[in-house]
Coordinates of C-alpha atoms in Angstrom, one line a residue:
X1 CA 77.0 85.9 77.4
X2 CA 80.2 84.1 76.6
X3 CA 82.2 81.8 78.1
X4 CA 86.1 81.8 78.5
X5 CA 88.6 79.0 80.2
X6 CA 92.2 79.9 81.1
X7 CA 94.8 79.1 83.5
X8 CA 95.3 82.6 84.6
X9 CA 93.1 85.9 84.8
X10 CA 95.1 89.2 85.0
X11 CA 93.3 91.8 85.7
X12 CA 95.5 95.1 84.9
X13 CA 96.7 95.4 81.8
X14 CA 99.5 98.5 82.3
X15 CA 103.3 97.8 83.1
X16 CA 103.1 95.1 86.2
X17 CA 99.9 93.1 84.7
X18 CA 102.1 93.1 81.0
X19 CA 104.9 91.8 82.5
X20 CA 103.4 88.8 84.4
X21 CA 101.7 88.1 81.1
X22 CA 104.7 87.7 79.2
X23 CA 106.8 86.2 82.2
X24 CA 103.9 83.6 83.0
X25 CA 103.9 83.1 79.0
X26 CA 107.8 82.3 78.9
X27 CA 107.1 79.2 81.3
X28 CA 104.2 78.0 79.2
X29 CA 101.4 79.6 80.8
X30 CA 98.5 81.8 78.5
X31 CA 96.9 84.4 80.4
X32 CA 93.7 86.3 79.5
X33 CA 94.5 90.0 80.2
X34 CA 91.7 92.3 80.9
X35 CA 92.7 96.1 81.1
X36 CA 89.8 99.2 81.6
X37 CA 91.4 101.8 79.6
X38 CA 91.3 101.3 76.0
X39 CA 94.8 101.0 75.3
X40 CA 98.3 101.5 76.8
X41 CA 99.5 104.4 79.0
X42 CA 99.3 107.2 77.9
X43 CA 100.9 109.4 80.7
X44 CA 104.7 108.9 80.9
X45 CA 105.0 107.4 84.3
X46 CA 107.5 104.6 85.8
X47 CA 110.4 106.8 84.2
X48 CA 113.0 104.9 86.0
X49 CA 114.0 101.5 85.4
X50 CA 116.4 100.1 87.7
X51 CA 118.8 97.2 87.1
X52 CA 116.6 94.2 88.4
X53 CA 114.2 95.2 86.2
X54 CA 116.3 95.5 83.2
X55 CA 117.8 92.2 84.2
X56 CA 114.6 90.5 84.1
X57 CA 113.5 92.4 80.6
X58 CA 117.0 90.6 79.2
X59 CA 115.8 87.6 80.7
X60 CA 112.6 87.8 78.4
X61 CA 114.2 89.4 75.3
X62 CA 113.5 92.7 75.6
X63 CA 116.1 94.5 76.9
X64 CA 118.0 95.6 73.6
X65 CA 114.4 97.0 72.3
X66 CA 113.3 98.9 75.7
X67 CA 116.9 100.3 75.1
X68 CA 116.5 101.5 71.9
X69 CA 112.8 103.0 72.9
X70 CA 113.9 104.4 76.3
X71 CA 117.0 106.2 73.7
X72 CA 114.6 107.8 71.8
X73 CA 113.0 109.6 74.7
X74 CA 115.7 110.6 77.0
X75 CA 119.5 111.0 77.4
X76 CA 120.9 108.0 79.3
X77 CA 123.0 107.5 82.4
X78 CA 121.6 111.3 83.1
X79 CA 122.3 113.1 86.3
X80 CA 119.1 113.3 88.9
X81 CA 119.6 116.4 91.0
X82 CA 117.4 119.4 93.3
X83 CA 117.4 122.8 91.8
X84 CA 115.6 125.8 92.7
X85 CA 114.2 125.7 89.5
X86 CA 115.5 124.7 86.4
X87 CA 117.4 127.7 85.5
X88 CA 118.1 129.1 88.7
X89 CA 120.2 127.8 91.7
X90 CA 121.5 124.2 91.8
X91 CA 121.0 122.0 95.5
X92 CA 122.2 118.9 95.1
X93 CA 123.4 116.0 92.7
X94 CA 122.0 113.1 93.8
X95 CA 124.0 111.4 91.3
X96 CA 126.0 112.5 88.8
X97 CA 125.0 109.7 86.3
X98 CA 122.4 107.7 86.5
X99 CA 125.0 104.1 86.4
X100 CA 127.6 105.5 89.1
X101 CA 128.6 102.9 91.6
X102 CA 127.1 99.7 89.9
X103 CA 127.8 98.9 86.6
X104 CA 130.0 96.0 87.9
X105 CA 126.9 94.3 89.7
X106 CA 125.2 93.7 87.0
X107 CA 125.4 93.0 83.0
X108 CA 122.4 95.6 82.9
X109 CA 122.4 99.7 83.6
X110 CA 119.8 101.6 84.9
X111 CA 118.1 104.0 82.0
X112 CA 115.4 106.1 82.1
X113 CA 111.8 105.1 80.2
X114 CA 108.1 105.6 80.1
X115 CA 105.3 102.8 80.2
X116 CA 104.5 104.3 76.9
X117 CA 107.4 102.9 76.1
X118 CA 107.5 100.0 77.4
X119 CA 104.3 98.7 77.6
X120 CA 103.4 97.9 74.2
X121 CA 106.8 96.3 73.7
X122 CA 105.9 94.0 76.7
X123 CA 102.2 93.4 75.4
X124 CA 103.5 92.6 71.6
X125 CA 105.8 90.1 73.2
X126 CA 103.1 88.9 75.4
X127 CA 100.5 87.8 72.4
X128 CA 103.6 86.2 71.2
X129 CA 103.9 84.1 74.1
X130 CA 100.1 83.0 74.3
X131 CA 98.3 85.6 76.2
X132 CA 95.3 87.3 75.0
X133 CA 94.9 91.1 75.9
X134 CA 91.8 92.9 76.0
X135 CA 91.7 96.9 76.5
X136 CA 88.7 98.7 77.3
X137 CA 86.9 95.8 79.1
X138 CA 86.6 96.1 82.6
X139 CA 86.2 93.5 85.2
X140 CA 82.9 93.5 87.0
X141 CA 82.5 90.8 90.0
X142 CA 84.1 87.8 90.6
X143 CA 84.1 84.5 93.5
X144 CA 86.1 81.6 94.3
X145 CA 85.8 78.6 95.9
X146 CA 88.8 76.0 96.1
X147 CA 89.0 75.0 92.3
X148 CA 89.4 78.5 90.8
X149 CA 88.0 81.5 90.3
X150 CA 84.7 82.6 88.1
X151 CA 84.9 86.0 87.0
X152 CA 82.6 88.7 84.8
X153 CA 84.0 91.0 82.3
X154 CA 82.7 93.4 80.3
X155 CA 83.5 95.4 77.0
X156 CA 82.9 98.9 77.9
X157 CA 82.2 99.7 74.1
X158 CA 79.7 97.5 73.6
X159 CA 78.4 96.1 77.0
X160 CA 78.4 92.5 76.1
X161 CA 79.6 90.0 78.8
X162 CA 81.8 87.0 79.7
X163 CA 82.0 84.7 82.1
X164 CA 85.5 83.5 82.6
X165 CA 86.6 80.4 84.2
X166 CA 90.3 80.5 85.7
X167 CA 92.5 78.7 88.2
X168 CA 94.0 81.6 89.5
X169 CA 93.6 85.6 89.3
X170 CA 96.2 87.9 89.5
X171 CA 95.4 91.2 90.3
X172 CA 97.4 94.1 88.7
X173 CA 94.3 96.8 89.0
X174 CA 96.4 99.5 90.6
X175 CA 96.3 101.1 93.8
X176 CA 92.8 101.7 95.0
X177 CA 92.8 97.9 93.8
X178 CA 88.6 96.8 93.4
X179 CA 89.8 92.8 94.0
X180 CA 91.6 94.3 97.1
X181 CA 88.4 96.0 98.3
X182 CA 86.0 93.4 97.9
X183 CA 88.4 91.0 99.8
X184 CA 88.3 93.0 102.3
X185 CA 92.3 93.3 102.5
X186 CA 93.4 96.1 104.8
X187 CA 97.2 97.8 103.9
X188 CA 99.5 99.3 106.6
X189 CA 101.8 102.2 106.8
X190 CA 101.9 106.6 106.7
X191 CA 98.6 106.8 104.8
X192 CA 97.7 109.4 102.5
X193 CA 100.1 112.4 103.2
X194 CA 99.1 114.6 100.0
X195 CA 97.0 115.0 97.1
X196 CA 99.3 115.5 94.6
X197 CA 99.4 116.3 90.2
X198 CA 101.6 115.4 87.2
X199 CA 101.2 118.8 84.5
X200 CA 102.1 117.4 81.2
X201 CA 103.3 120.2 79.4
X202 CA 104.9 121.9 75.8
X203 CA 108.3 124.5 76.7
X204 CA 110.9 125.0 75.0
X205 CA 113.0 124.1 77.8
X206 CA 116.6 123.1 76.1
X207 CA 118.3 126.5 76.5
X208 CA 117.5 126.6 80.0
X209 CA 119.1 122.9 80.6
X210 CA 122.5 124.5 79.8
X211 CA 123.7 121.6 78.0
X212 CA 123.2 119.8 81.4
X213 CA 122.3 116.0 81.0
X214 CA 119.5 116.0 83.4
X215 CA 116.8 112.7 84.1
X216 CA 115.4 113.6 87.2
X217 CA 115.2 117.5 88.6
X218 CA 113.6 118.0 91.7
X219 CA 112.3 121.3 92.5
X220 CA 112.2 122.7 95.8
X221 CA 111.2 126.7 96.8
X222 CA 108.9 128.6 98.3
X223 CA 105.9 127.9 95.5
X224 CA 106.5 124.1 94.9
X225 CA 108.0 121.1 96.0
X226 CA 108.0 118.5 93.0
X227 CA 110.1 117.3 90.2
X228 CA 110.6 117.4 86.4
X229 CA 111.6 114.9 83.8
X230 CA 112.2 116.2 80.1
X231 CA 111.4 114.4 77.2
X232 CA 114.1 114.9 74.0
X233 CA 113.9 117.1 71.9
X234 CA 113.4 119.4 74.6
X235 CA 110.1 120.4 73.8
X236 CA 107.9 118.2 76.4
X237 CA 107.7 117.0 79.6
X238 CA 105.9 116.5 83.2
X239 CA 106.3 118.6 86.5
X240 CA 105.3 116.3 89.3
X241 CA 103.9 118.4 92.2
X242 CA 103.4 117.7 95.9
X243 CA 103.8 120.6 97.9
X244 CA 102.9 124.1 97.6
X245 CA 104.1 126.9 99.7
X246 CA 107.0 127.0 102.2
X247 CA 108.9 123.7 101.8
X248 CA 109.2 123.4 106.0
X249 CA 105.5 123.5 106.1
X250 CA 104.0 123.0 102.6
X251 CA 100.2 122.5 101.9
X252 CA 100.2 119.1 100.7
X253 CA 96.6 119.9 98.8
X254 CA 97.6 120.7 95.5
X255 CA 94.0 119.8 93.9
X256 CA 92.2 122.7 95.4
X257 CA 91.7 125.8 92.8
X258 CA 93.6 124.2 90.4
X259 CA 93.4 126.0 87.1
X260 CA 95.1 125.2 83.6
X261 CA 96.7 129.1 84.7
X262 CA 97.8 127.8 88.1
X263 CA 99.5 125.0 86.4
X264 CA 101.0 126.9 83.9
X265 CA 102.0 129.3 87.2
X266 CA 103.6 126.4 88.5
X267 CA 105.3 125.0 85.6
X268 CA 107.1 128.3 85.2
X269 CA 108.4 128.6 88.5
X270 CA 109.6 125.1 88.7
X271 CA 111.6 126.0 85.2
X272 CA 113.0 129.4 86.4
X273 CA 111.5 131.3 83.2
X274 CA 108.4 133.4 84.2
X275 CA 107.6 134.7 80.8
X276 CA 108.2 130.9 79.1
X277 CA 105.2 130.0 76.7
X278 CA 103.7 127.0 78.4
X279 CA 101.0 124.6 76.6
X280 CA 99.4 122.4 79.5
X281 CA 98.5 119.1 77.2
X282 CA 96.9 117.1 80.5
X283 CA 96.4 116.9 84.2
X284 CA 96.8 113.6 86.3
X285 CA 95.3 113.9 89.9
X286 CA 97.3 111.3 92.1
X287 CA 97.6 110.9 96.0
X288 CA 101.3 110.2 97.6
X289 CA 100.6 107.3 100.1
X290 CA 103.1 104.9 101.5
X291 CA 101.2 101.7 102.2
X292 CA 101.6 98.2 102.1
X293 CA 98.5 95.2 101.9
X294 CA 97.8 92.6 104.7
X295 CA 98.7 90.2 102.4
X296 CA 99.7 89.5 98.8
X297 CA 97.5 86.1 98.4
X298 CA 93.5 85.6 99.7
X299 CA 92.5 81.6 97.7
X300 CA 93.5 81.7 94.7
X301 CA 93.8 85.9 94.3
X302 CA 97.4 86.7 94.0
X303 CA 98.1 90.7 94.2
X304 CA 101.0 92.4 92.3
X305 CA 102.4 96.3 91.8
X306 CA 100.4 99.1 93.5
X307 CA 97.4 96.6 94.4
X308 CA 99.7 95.0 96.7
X309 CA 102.1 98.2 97.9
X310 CA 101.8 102.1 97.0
X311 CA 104.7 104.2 97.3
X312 CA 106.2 107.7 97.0
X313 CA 107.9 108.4 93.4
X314 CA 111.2 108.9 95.0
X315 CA 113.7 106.1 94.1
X316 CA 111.5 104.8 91.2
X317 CA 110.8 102.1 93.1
X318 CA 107.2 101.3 92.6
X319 CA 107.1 100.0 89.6
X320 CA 110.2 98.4 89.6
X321 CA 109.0 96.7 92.7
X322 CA 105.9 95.4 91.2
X323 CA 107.9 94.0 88.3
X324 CA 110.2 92.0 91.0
X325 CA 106.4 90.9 92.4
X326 CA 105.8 89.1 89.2
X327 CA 109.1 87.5 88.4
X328 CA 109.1 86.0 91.8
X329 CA 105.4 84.6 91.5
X330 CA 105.2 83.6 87.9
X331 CA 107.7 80.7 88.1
X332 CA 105.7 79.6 91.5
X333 CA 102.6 79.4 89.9
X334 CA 103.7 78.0 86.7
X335 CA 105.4 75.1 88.6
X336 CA 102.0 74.9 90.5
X337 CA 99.6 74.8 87.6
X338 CA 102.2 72.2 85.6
X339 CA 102.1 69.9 88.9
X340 CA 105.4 69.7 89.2
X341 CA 105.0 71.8 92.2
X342 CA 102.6 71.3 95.8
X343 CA 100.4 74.4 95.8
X344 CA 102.4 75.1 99.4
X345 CA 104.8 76.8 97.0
X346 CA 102.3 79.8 96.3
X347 CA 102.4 80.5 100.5
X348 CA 106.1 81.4 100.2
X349 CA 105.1 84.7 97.5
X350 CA 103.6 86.3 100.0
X351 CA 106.5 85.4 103.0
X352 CA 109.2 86.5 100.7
X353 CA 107.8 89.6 98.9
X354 CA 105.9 91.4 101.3
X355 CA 108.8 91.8 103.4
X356 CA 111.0 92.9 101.0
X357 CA 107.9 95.4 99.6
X358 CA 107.8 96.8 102.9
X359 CA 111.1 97.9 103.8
X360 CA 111.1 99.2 99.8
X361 CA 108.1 101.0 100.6
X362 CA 109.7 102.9 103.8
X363 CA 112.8 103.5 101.5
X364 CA 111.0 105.7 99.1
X365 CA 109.2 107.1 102.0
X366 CA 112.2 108.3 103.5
X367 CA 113.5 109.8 100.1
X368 CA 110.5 111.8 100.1
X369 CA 110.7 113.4 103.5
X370 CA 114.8 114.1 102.9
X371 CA 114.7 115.4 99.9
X372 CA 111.4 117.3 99.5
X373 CA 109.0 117.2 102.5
X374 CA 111.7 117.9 105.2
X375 CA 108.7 119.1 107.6
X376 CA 107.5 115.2 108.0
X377 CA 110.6 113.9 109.2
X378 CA 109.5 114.9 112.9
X379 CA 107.1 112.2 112.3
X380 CA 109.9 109.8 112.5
X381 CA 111.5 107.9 109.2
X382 CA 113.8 104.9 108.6
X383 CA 117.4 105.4 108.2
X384 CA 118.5 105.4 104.3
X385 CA 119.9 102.7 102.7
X386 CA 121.8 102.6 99.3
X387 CA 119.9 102.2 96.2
X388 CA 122.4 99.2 94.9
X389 CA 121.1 98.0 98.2
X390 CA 117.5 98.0 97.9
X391 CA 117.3 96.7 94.3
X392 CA 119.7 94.1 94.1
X393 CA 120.6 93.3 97.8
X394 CA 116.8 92.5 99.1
X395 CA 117.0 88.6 100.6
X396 CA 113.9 86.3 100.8
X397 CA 113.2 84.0 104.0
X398 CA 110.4 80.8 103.3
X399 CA 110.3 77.6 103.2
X400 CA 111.3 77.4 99.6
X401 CA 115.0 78.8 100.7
X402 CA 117.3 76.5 102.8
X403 CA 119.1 78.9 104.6
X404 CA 121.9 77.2 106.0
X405 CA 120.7 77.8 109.8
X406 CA 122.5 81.6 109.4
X407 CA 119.9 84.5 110.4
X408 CA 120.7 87.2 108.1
X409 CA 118.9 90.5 107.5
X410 CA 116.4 91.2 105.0
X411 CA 119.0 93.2 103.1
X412 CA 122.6 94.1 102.1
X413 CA 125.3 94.7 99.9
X414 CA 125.2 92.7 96.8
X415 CA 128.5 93.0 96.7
X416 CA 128.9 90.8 100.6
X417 CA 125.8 88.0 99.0
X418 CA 128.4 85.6 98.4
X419 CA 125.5 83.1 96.9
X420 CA 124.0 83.3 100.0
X421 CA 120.0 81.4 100.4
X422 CA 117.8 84.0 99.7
X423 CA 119.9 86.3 97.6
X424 CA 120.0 87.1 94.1
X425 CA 122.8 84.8 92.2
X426 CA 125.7 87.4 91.6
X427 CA 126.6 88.2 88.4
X428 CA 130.0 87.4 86.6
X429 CA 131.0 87.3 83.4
X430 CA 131.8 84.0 81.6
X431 CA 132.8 82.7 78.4
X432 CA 130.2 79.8 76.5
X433 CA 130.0 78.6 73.4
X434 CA 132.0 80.9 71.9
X435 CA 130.2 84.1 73.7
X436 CA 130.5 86.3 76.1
X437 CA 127.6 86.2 78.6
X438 CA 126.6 86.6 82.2
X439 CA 125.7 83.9 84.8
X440 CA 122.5 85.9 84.9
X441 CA 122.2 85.1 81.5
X442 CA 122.0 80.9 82.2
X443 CA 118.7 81.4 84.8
X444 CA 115.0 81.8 84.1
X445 CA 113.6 78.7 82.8
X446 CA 114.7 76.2 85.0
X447 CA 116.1 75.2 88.2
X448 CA 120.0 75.3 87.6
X449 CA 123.3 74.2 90.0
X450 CA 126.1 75.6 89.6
X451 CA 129.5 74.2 90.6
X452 CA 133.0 75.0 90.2
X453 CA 135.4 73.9 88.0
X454 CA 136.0 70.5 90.1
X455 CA 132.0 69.6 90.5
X456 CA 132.0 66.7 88.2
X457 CA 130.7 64.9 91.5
X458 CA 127.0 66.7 91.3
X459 CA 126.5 65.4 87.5
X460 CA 124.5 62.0 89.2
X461 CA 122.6 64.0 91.4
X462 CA 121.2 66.6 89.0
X463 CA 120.4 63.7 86.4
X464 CA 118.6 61.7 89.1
X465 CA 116.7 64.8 89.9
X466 CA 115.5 65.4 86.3
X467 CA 114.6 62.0 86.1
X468 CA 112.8 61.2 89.6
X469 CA 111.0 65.0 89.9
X470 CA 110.3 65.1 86.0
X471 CA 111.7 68.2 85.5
X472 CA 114.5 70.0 83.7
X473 CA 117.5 70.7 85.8
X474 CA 120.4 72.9 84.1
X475 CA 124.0 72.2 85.3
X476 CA 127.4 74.4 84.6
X477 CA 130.7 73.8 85.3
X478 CA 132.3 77.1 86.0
X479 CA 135.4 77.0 84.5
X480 CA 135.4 73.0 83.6
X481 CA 136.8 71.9 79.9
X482 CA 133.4 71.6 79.2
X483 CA 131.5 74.1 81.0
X484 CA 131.7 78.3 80.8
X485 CA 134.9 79.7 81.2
X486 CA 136.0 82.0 84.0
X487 CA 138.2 84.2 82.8
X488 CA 138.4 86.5 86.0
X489 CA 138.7 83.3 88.3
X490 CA 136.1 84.9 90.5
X491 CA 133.1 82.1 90.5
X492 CA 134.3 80.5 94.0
X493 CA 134.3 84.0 95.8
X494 CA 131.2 85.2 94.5
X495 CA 129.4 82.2 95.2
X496 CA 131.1 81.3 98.7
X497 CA 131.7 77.6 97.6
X498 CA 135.4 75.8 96.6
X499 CA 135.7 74.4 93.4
X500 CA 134.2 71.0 94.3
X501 CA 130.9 72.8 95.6
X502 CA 127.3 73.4 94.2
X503 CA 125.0 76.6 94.6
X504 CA 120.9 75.5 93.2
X505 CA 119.8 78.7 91.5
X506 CA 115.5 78.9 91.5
X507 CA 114.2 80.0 88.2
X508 CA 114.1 83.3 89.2
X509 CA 117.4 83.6 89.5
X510 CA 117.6 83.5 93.5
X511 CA 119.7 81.4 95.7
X512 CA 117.7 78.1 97.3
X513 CA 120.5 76.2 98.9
X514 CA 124.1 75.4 98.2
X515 CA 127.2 72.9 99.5
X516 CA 130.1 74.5 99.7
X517 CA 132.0 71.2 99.1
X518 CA 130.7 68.1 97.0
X519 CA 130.9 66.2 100.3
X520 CA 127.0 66.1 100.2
X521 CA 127.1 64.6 96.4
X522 CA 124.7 61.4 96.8
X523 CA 122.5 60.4 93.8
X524 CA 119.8 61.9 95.9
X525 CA 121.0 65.4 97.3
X526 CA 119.7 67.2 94.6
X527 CA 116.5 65.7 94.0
X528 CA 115.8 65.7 98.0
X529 CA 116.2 69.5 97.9
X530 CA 114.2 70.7 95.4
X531 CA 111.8 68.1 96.8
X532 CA 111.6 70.4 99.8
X533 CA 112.1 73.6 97.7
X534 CA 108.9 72.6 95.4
X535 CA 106.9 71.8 98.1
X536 CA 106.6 68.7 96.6
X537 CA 106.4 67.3 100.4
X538 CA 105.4 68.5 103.5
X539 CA 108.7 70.5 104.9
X540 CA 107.8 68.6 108.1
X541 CA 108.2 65.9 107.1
X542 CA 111.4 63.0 108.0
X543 CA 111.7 62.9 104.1
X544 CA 112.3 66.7 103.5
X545 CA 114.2 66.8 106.9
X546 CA 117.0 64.7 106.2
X547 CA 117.2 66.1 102.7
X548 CA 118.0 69.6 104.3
X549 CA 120.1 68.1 106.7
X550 CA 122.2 65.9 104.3
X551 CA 122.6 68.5 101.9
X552 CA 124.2 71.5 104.0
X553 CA 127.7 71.7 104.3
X554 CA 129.4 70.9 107.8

């Protein structure tokens, strides 16, 4: 038997486990990722990627190569739409193209993609970054006690062992999560409500598109309730299927009697084409839950993706929302391993994402019951919000967020955020260094405060924070002779301050505190919050107190 030492133990190696390698590795941390199947997905889920995500991939330098690969798979900015089938009767456009509404909130678009895709982009850049990645190895027990956690793996290929000594585990294993189990974590929420399959099949299905630019195509009539997606050239794709029967009382067993001739039965009334040569290539068996975990943190066990929050495919939130799960904790627990953090900080994952995973969980739950399982709706449902909404308008409460004493919901427009604690930073396009970029584009390593154009009163405070916390802290100027250039003059209105004021953005790119005025500029302002912010004392404190209370505005 071996031994291993490491910082950080992930155990999932697929989309959400990746991704907290490589954003944990971007702040300096190596991870040992351990991943049961012997390589990347090979099933063509997580075809959405919404513009958070794709915001954080350009935060991590990937965005211009999950571009290029999503390109080669599908037609972008693609309508997603109910049919009868594919060449019969048209429902509904859910939207027309995919970026409708919100290509000014962001400097990313939504496209359609595939974790086999993405995922070995995200694990090449990952082994860049310091993490090691090993497929087909499984993890077989672990335990904890207040200095870390020891945990067993095992290469399923050859048997042989290894002990691995880390300070914290992730856990990325998926939605009947092991880790989860053996903690004994209990999830809330509408259960298991049917036992479902993804048909990966060969058609030629390009005449019956009709030219139609076509990502998502949901399929509802009296055999099946479901959806497609279609790979280029035309040739491939999967028919997702959750209902059989009458759509306003389907059997939600689609597992029973299922034959590679039922499949193909089904795949060819979901096209419309009854005659259509149909190769079935695999069969995933899957159960639609909505469900959300207890908690996201037990010791030094932190839980990400579907081990911490299962969801209907509806929205393509789930693994969007597990990729939000790791940006928010990776910082945390990078700032907590290189001390320049109290481990209080790691309490406030768990206050601010589980929130927002559960109203995203009952968002794609309701999109289910609308739009294909009509019949569960008696069973009561939440009203629908707008997708802009739900991936860029979600707000965090903890003690890491100084909220200015205003009790605001746990969502809304992004468009109404006005740099308000808790809220993602807004986007705007600036000018620096010669370059066009986004404010988005100046977060993600450090702490950063941005003022307006007259802010030249914060430039002591930052530098006395850098110096006294012994961290880096990033200042701009927005629209100063020396800082990035506004050319819409919008910086002040976005960020609700006035020229003279400061907004602290968290590495993450999330709102902590701001001043709308420089009034608040001592030497110490700065340092004092992210004092409070890092948890570096207790928020209780007459220390962190009068920090919060010198540094709001009026």
């Amino acid at each position: 038997m071996t031994e291993k030492n490491v910082p950080v133990l992930i155990a999932g190696g697929s989309l959400v486990g990746m991704t907290t390698a490589v954003l944990l590795g971007q702040h300096g941390i190596p991870t040992l990722v351990v991943e049961r199947h012997r390589g990347t997905a090979v099933h063509p889920r997580a075809a959405l990627i919404l513009q958070r995500s794709m915001e954080i991939l350009r935060s991590i330098g990937l965005e211009e190569s999950v571009t290029v690969k999503s390109s080669a798979q599908f037609d972008q900015d693609a309508a997603i739409m109910a049919v009868e089938s594919l060449a019969g009767e048209e429902i509904a456009y859910y939207l027309a193209k995919l970026n409708d509404g919100v290509r000014d909130l962001s400097p990313s678009e939504r496209l359609f993609a595939t974790q086999v895709a993405i995922e070995p982009v995200l694990g090449d850049r990952a082994r860049e970054l310091g993490a090691e990645t090993l497929f087909g190895t499984e993890l077989v027990s672990f335990e904890q006690d207040a200095s870390g956690v020891t945990a067993e793996i095992r290469d399923r290929e050859t048997g042989e062992t290894t002990t691995v000594h880390a300070k914290y585990m992730i856990a990325a294993d998926g939605a009947h999560s092991g880790i989860r189990e053996q903690l004994g974590i209990a999830q809330k929420g509408r259960g298991v409500f049917s036992n479902s399959v993804t048909i990966y099949f060969h058609a030629e299905v390009e005449e019956l598109l009709r030219g139609r630019n076509l990502g998502v195509i949901m399929v509802v009539n009296p055999t099946l309730q479901g959806f497609f997606r279609i790979e280029k050239p035309y040739k491939s794709g999967f028919l997702a299927v959750h209902g059989l029967g009458d759509p306003k009382n389907p059997n939600s067993d689609v597992w029973t009697d299922l034959t590679d001739e039922r499949c193909i039965e089904l795949v060819r009334s979901g096209l419309g084409a009854p005659d259509i040569d149909v190769k079935i290539d695999d069969v995933m068996r899957w159960q639609a839950s909505a469900e959300v975990s207890d908690t996201f943190q037990a010791g030094r066990v932190l839980f990400v993706g579907d081990a911490a929050h299962v969801m209907p495919p509806y929205g393509g939130y789930g693994g969007n929302t597990g990729i939000h799960d790791a940006h928010n904790l990776a910082w945390k627990l990078a700032a907590v391993l290189g001390e320049s953090a109290g481990s209080d900080l790691l309490e406030t994952y768990d206050a601010e994402r589980r929130p927002v995973a559960a109203f995203t969980v009952e968002q794609a739950y309701t999109r289910y019951v609308m739009r294909a399982a009509p019949s569960r709706a008696v069973l009561g449902i939440e009203p629908v919000v707008g997708d802009a909404i739900i991936d860029l308008g979600y707000r965090y409460r903890s003690a890491s967020i100084l909220s200015e004493d205003v009790e605001h919901a746990l969502h809304g427009d992004p468009r109404e955020a006005a740099g308000l604690p808790g809220t993602r930073a807004p986007h705007l396009f600036v000018e620096h260094n010669g370059e066009r970029m986004s404010t988005l584009d100046l977060f993600g390593h450090n702490f950063c405060v941005l003022t307006g154009k007259g802010g030249a009163g914060w430039k002591p405070s930052v530098a006395t924070a850098a110096t006294t916390l012994g961290i880096p802290v990033d200042l701009h100027m927005i629209g100063a002779a020396d800082g990035p250039t506004d050319p819409e003059g919008s910086f002040e209105s976005l960020y609700g301050v006035t020229s003279t004021g400061a907004v602290l953005v968290r590495p993450d790119g999330f709102v902590a505190w701001r001043s709308t005025t420089d009034a608040a500029a001592t030497d110490r302002t700065i340092s004092d919050v992210l004092t409070a912010v890092l948890h570096r004392e207790r928020h209780d404190s007459p220390v962190a107190q009068n920090a919060v209370a010198e540094a709001l505005p009026a």
